Amino acid sequence: MPRTKVAGIGMYVPENIFTNNDLLKYMETTDEWIEERTGIRERRYANRTTETTTTMGVEAAKIAIERAGITAADIDFIIFATLSPDYYFPGCGVLVQRAMKMKEIGALDIRNQCSGFLYGLSVADQFIKTGMYKNILLIGSEKHSFGLDMTTRGRNISVIFGDGAGAVVLQPTEESGRGILSTHLHSDGESAEILAMYNPGTHANHWGKYADFDDAEIAQMFMSNKMVDDAQNFPFMDGPAVFKKAIVKFPEVIKESLEANGYLASDINMLIPHQANLRIAQFVQQKLGLKDEQVFNNIQRYGNTTAASVPIALCEAWQEGKIKEGDLVCLAAFGSGFTWASALLKW
Ligand code: COA
């Protein structure tokens, strides 16, 4: 059975740099608070009229496709991971298919937030190993800047997120010792609501608030003025609770990938953690006993780009020559759901 290799990788971040100090215009916060708690100094915000989650994904995809030495016409399946799609439906995969004038290939959208890219990688790996597809385009892209509460009310979340996209072209390889060794996926829905965007959604009556509404009123509950007034169209996060769970599950799922393949943490050439918070990544590094040169972080410049953060960090690490052929690379993510995942690969 072939393994799956990354044949090409690309990333795209908007030109517009938004520093911590730029946030002061909108909310009560400080550069010091943000940097001390999260490591973030600046993030990118998409051009408000020309860039969408899909267009950023397409820009990253063009680079990945060119680096793989193929054309868009060779892609036989698209997987798109995002929590900030251009439309509630349809997903961004079909918009990529249209924008890149691809054949009438399959397009799958994945809604697993921070672990979305790794879930996509795992799905692609299965399709490639079974011989179903030969050139899968996997994109992680987010345009958070269109959906944040930029007032003091939303400051614990809004300061964290940024926009950007990363993409890989995945192909089969018969080269021994190369490619994805294993992927590991997990979830625990017990705390689904502590990192979530509640509306638009179909749960409204489930919360009991609308029990007295008639059917016509309920039919409009997907998105109401009241929800907007209550800021329910913005993400909600219990930051400390997320932090506590993340620092347990990140090391656990990384160790799981190492143990499945007979490796130790010291064997890792590069760990690419989802860029949730620099403090989380530092805790994970310490817990696993990894040296600085074994872990890549770029959250300082891009913030948390959710489904895009792993491919953006992977791409930058590779572009900077920090990942070379034959290196043992571990990718890991944790986020809303909760869902968490890892992948171990030989580059
Ligand atoms: N600027 C200044 N003060 C802020 C602030 C901001 N941007 N955001 C929150 N605060 C305040 C709070 O209002 C609170 O004030 P109070 O003590 O007077 O009530 C205080 O800072 C502490 O808030 P808390 O939420 O307990 O802060 P924290 O130390 O836990 O840090 C996070 C907040 C979000 C940085 C931290 O919890 C975190 O990083 N969690 C993980 C989040 C994450 O990784 N999310 C992505 C998952 S993929």
XYZ file of C-alpha atoms and ligand atoms in Angstrom:
395
model
C 0.000 0.000 0.000
C 1.392 3.476 -0.822
C 1.872 6.125 1.791
C 0.704 9.739 1.452
C 3.305 12.470 0.945
C 3.102 16.237 0.932
C 4.042 16.940 -2.690
C 3.566 20.704 -2.483
C 2.802 23.265 0.188
C 1.750 26.921 0.102
C 0.424 29.659 2.329
C -1.221 33.035 1.971
C -1.702 35.769 4.538
C -3.325 39.141 3.801
C -1.035 42.164 3.510
C -2.935 44.116 6.156
C -1.061 43.854 9.484
C -3.159 44.605 12.582
C -1.008 45.096 15.685
C -2.085 44.763 19.314
C -1.980 48.556 19.544
C -4.382 48.813 16.588
C -6.953 46.951 18.744
C -6.870 49.746 21.325
C -9.036 51.826 18.997
C -11.926 49.436 19.610
C -11.565 47.851 23.057
C -9.973 48.191 26.460
C -6.858 46.080 26.276
C -3.098 46.519 26.177
C -0.239 45.272 24.062
C 1.351 43.903 27.256
C -1.767 41.924 28.298
C -2.122 40.300 24.904
C 1.537 39.447 24.452
C 2.007 38.160 27.993
C -1.091 35.899 27.916
C -0.933 34.712 24.293
C 2.431 35.589 22.748
C 0.629 37.451 19.953
C 2.065 40.769 18.721
C 0.134 41.169 15.482
C -2.212 39.359 13.140
C -3.385 39.800 9.536
C -6.878 40.943 8.550
C -8.217 40.249 5.077
C -8.939 43.062 2.659
C -12.574 43.728 3.469
C -13.793 43.969 -0.145
C -11.573 41.634 -2.121
C -10.576 38.726 0.136
C -12.690 35.872 1.454
C -11.892 32.572 3.104
C -12.082 30.988 -0.345
C -9.916 33.529 -2.187
C -7.180 33.207 0.453
C -7.426 29.421 0.209
C -7.098 29.634 -3.576
C -3.943 31.765 -3.295
C -2.342 29.202 -0.957
C -3.516 26.373 -3.222
C -1.939 27.926 -6.340
C 1.459 27.889 -4.633
C 1.033 24.318 -3.334
C -0.036 23.091 -6.785
C 2.879 24.798 -8.524
C 5.356 23.404 -5.985
C 3.919 19.920 -6.557
C 4.742 20.366 -10.250
C 1.168 19.817 -11.405
C -1.740 21.996 -12.536
C -5.192 22.586 -11.084
C -6.559 20.232 -13.758
C -4.639 17.349 -12.146
C -6.363 17.714 -8.760
C -8.862 14.890 -8.282
C -10.346 15.793 -4.874
C -10.675 18.939 -2.731
C -10.891 19.056 1.056
C -11.513 22.453 2.651
C -11.315 23.007 6.409
C -12.720 26.216 7.892
C -15.028 27.591 10.575
C -15.502 30.881 8.701
C -16.931 29.832 5.325
C -17.926 32.374 2.672
C -21.504 31.107 2.976
C -23.310 29.141 5.680
C -23.834 26.766 2.763
C -22.571 25.696 0.262
C -19.080 25.095 1.565
C -15.848 26.604 0.290
C -14.697 23.437 -1.524
C -17.035 24.021 -4.470
C -15.999 27.688 -4.603
C -12.387 26.561 -4.981
C -13.445 24.121 -7.711
C -15.116 27.014 -9.545
C -12.388 29.581 -8.969
C -9.617 27.241 -10.113
C -11.660 25.946 -13.074
C -11.134 22.365 -11.963
C -12.859 19.310 -13.380
C -16.148 18.172 -11.796
C -14.261 16.523 -8.950
C -15.467 15.846 -5.416
C -15.280 18.673 -2.886
C -15.594 18.068 0.840
C -15.822 20.707 3.572
C -14.653 19.920 7.089
C -15.966 21.777 10.138
C -13.631 20.751 12.900
C -12.282 24.181 13.745
C -8.687 24.078 15.021
C -8.195 20.390 14.248
C -9.881 20.694 10.816
C -6.671 20.532 8.818
C -5.540 17.375 10.618
C -8.927 15.725 10.200
C -8.679 16.616 6.497
C -5.194 15.167 6.325
C -6.437 11.928 7.842
C -9.351 11.686 5.381
C -7.032 12.405 2.443
C -4.568 9.800 3.698
C -7.250 7.095 3.602
C -8.330 8.018 0.055
C -4.741 7.985 -1.175
C -3.731 4.741 0.551
C -6.698 2.920 -0.969
C -5.808 4.262 -4.432
C -9.021 6.237 -4.868
C -7.270 9.585 -5.539
C -3.783 10.615 -6.692
C -3.727 14.399 -6.181
C -5.734 15.720 -3.263
C -5.813 19.446 -2.532
C -6.258 20.098 1.192
C -6.837 23.697 2.291
C -7.217 25.272 5.731
C -8.381 28.891 5.578
C -10.025 31.403 7.896
C -11.367 34.919 7.682
C -12.005 35.612 11.354
C -11.932 39.371 10.918
C -15.523 39.397 9.608
C -16.972 37.745 12.706
C -15.377 39.129 15.846
C -16.857 41.209 18.642
C -14.429 44.130 18.448
C -15.718 45.713 21.659
C -14.417 45.261 25.190
C -17.166 42.648 25.660
C -15.414 40.319 23.190
C -11.794 41.146 23.986
C -10.842 37.768 25.475
C -11.483 36.191 22.048
C -11.070 38.920 19.455
C -7.443 39.654 20.301
C -6.482 36.043 19.582
C -7.726 35.427 16.046
C -6.287 36.320 12.653
C -6.850 35.579 8.961
C -4.867 33.422 6.544
C -4.687 30.194 4.583
C -2.444 27.193 4.047
C -2.686 24.391 1.510
C -1.017 21.112 0.609
C -1.144 18.785 -2.381
C -1.097 15.182 -1.226
C 0.063 12.329 -3.443
C 0.862 8.623 -3.070
C 4.495 7.589 -2.637
C 6.170 4.193 -2.722
C 9.470 5.588 -1.363
C 10.253 3.637 1.782
C 10.316 5.629 4.999
C 8.511 8.625 3.499
C 5.032 10.058 3.996
C 2.336 10.027 6.646
C 3.030 7.299 9.211
C -0.233 7.645 11.119
C -3.003 10.045 12.098
C -4.920 10.090 15.396
C -8.332 11.733 15.815
C -10.294 12.387 19.008
C -13.341 14.238 20.308
C -15.197 14.936 23.535
C -18.447 16.820 23.070
C -19.110 17.190 26.790
C -17.897 20.804 26.704
C -19.065 21.671 23.178
C -20.527 25.013 24.275
C -17.467 26.450 26.018
C -15.759 27.310 22.737
C -18.527 27.873 20.236
C -20.494 30.244 18.087
C -24.129 29.590 18.973
C -25.844 31.387 16.114
C -26.851 31.108 13.372
C -27.908 27.617 14.363
C -30.891 25.335 14.831
C -30.569 24.739 18.565
C -32.579 27.774 19.744
C -35.568 25.957 21.230
C -33.231 23.437 22.774
C -32.175 26.112 25.229
C -35.743 26.649 26.429
C -35.661 30.394 25.830
C -38.149 30.235 22.973
C -40.593 27.687 24.395
C -43.546 30.106 24.151
C -42.959 31.108 20.549
C -45.383 29.976 17.834
C -44.243 28.029 14.772
C -43.860 31.078 12.561
C -41.705 32.796 15.177
C -39.646 29.660 15.697
C -39.075 29.418 11.947
C -37.198 32.717 12.205
C -35.073 31.630 15.153
C -32.161 30.560 12.983
C -30.950 34.134 13.254
C -32.922 36.829 15.072
C -32.365 40.424 16.107
C -32.346 39.251 19.732
C -29.457 36.913 19.013
C -27.536 39.776 17.489
C -28.375 41.996 20.484
C -27.137 39.237 22.817
C -23.875 38.929 20.793
C -24.675 35.281 20.062
C -23.458 35.698 16.505
C -19.922 36.029 17.877
C -17.710 33.220 19.157
C -17.884 32.456 22.874
C -14.920 31.040 24.778
C -14.231 30.085 28.355
C -10.497 30.688 27.909
C -9.207 29.201 31.178
C -11.250 25.988 30.667
C -9.920 25.618 27.116
C -6.379 26.205 28.335
C -6.672 23.501 31.022
C -7.926 20.861 28.608
C -5.504 21.810 25.819
C -2.393 21.323 27.932
C -3.512 17.760 28.740
C -4.740 16.664 25.315
C -1.916 18.161 23.209
C 0.895 16.119 24.859
C -1.366 13.050 25.038
C -2.122 12.951 21.312
C 1.503 13.701 20.375
C 2.695 10.821 22.560
C 0.036 8.594 20.993
C 1.478 9.238 17.516
C 5.028 8.583 18.716
C 4.122 5.363 20.507
C 2.152 4.072 17.502
C 5.330 4.291 15.433
C 7.981 3.345 17.989
C 9.487 6.828 18.385
C 10.396 9.000 21.369
C 9.830 12.741 21.722
C 13.581 13.221 21.278
C 13.277 11.717 17.761
C 11.006 14.542 16.559
C 12.812 16.903 14.185
C 9.937 19.384 14.122
C 6.709 19.659 16.073
C 4.127 21.943 14.468
C 1.478 22.609 17.110
C -1.745 24.376 16.188
C -1.030 28.015 17.016
C -3.674 28.411 19.732
C -1.640 30.330 22.273
C 2.137 30.539 22.670
C 1.785 29.663 26.356
C 0.057 26.394 25.447
C 2.793 25.517 22.930
C 5.492 26.317 25.505
C 3.778 24.149 28.093
C 3.567 21.257 25.613
C 7.233 21.693 24.689
C 8.249 21.584 28.337
C 6.026 18.602 29.122
C 7.568 16.586 26.251
C 11.108 17.780 27.006
C 11.582 19.234 23.515
C 14.336 21.704 22.628
C 13.489 25.089 21.092
C 14.710 23.956 17.661
C 12.234 21.022 17.745
C 9.128 23.253 17.919
C 7.908 25.852 15.417
C 5.763 28.811 16.471
C 4.609 31.814 14.447
C 1.533 32.869 16.440
C 3.469 36.028 17.370
C 2.920 37.336 13.804
C -0.361 35.744 12.728
C -2.420 35.090 15.862
C -4.587 31.997 15.930
C -5.761 31.205 12.400
C -7.702 28.069 13.441
C -7.860 25.577 10.519
C -5.126 27.490 8.695
C -2.619 27.587 11.530
C -1.038 24.138 11.091
C -0.496 24.429 7.298
C 0.742 28.044 7.606
C 3.245 27.063 10.313
C 4.269 23.925 8.410
C 4.793 25.964 5.255
C 6.871 28.645 6.975
C 9.000 26.065 8.791
C 9.668 24.335 5.459
C 10.366 27.622 3.631
C 12.862 28.581 6.346
C 14.710 25.280 5.814
C 13.710 23.974 9.246
C 12.125 20.855 7.738
C 14.227 18.733 5.395
C 13.677 15.504 3.504
C 13.637 12.520 5.853
C 12.771 14.607 8.942
C 10.291 13.248 11.461
C 7.536 15.861 11.637
C 4.690 15.818 14.133
C 1.540 17.918 13.605
C -0.889 18.366 16.492
C -4.045 20.369 17.127
C -6.667 20.937 19.789
C -9.754 23.112 19.725
C -13.495 23.650 19.725
C -15.613 20.530 20.067
C -13.449 19.587 21.787
C -11.646 17.839 18.993
C -7.961 17.105 18.892
C -5.641 15.222 16.554
C -2.077 14.459 15.557
C -0.199 13.212 12.527
C 3.320 11.832 12.342
C 5.109 11.987 9.010
C 8.491 11.470 7.424
C 9.006 14.518 5.203
N -7.208 42.636 27.475
C -7.179 42.952 28.776
N -7.829 42.235 29.711
C -8.504 41.147 29.313
C -8.580 40.756 27.948
C -7.895 41.562 27.023
N -7.877 41.272 25.710
N -9.315 39.650 27.866
C -9.718 39.330 29.109
N -9.234 40.243 29.983
C -9.419 40.294 31.434
C -10.687 39.613 31.892
O -11.791 40.472 31.786
C -10.342 39.288 33.323
O -10.525 40.433 34.101
P -11.093 40.311 35.598
O -10.101 39.453 36.333
O -11.143 41.720 36.051
O -12.441 39.658 35.467
C -8.846 38.995 33.280
O -8.358 39.582 32.048
C -8.526 37.522 33.294
O -9.372 36.862 32.355
P -9.198 35.352 32.000
O -10.165 34.989 30.916
O -9.209 34.527 33.267
O -7.729 35.428 31.435
P -6.680 34.296 31.171
O -5.497 34.569 31.984
O -7.265 32.939 31.242
O -6.317 34.595 29.664
C -6.845 33.723 27.512
C -7.305 34.566 28.686
C -7.962 33.683 26.500
C -5.617 34.373 26.899
C -6.476 32.317 28.014
O -7.496 31.815 28.822
C -6.241 31.359 26.894
O -5.356 31.557 26.094
N -6.986 30.251 26.848
C -6.873 29.320 25.770
C -7.600 29.887 24.626
C -7.279 29.230 23.348
O -6.222 28.706 23.153
N -8.227 29.306 22.456
C -8.099 28.790 21.192
C -8.416 27.372 21.249
S -8.008 26.632 19.831
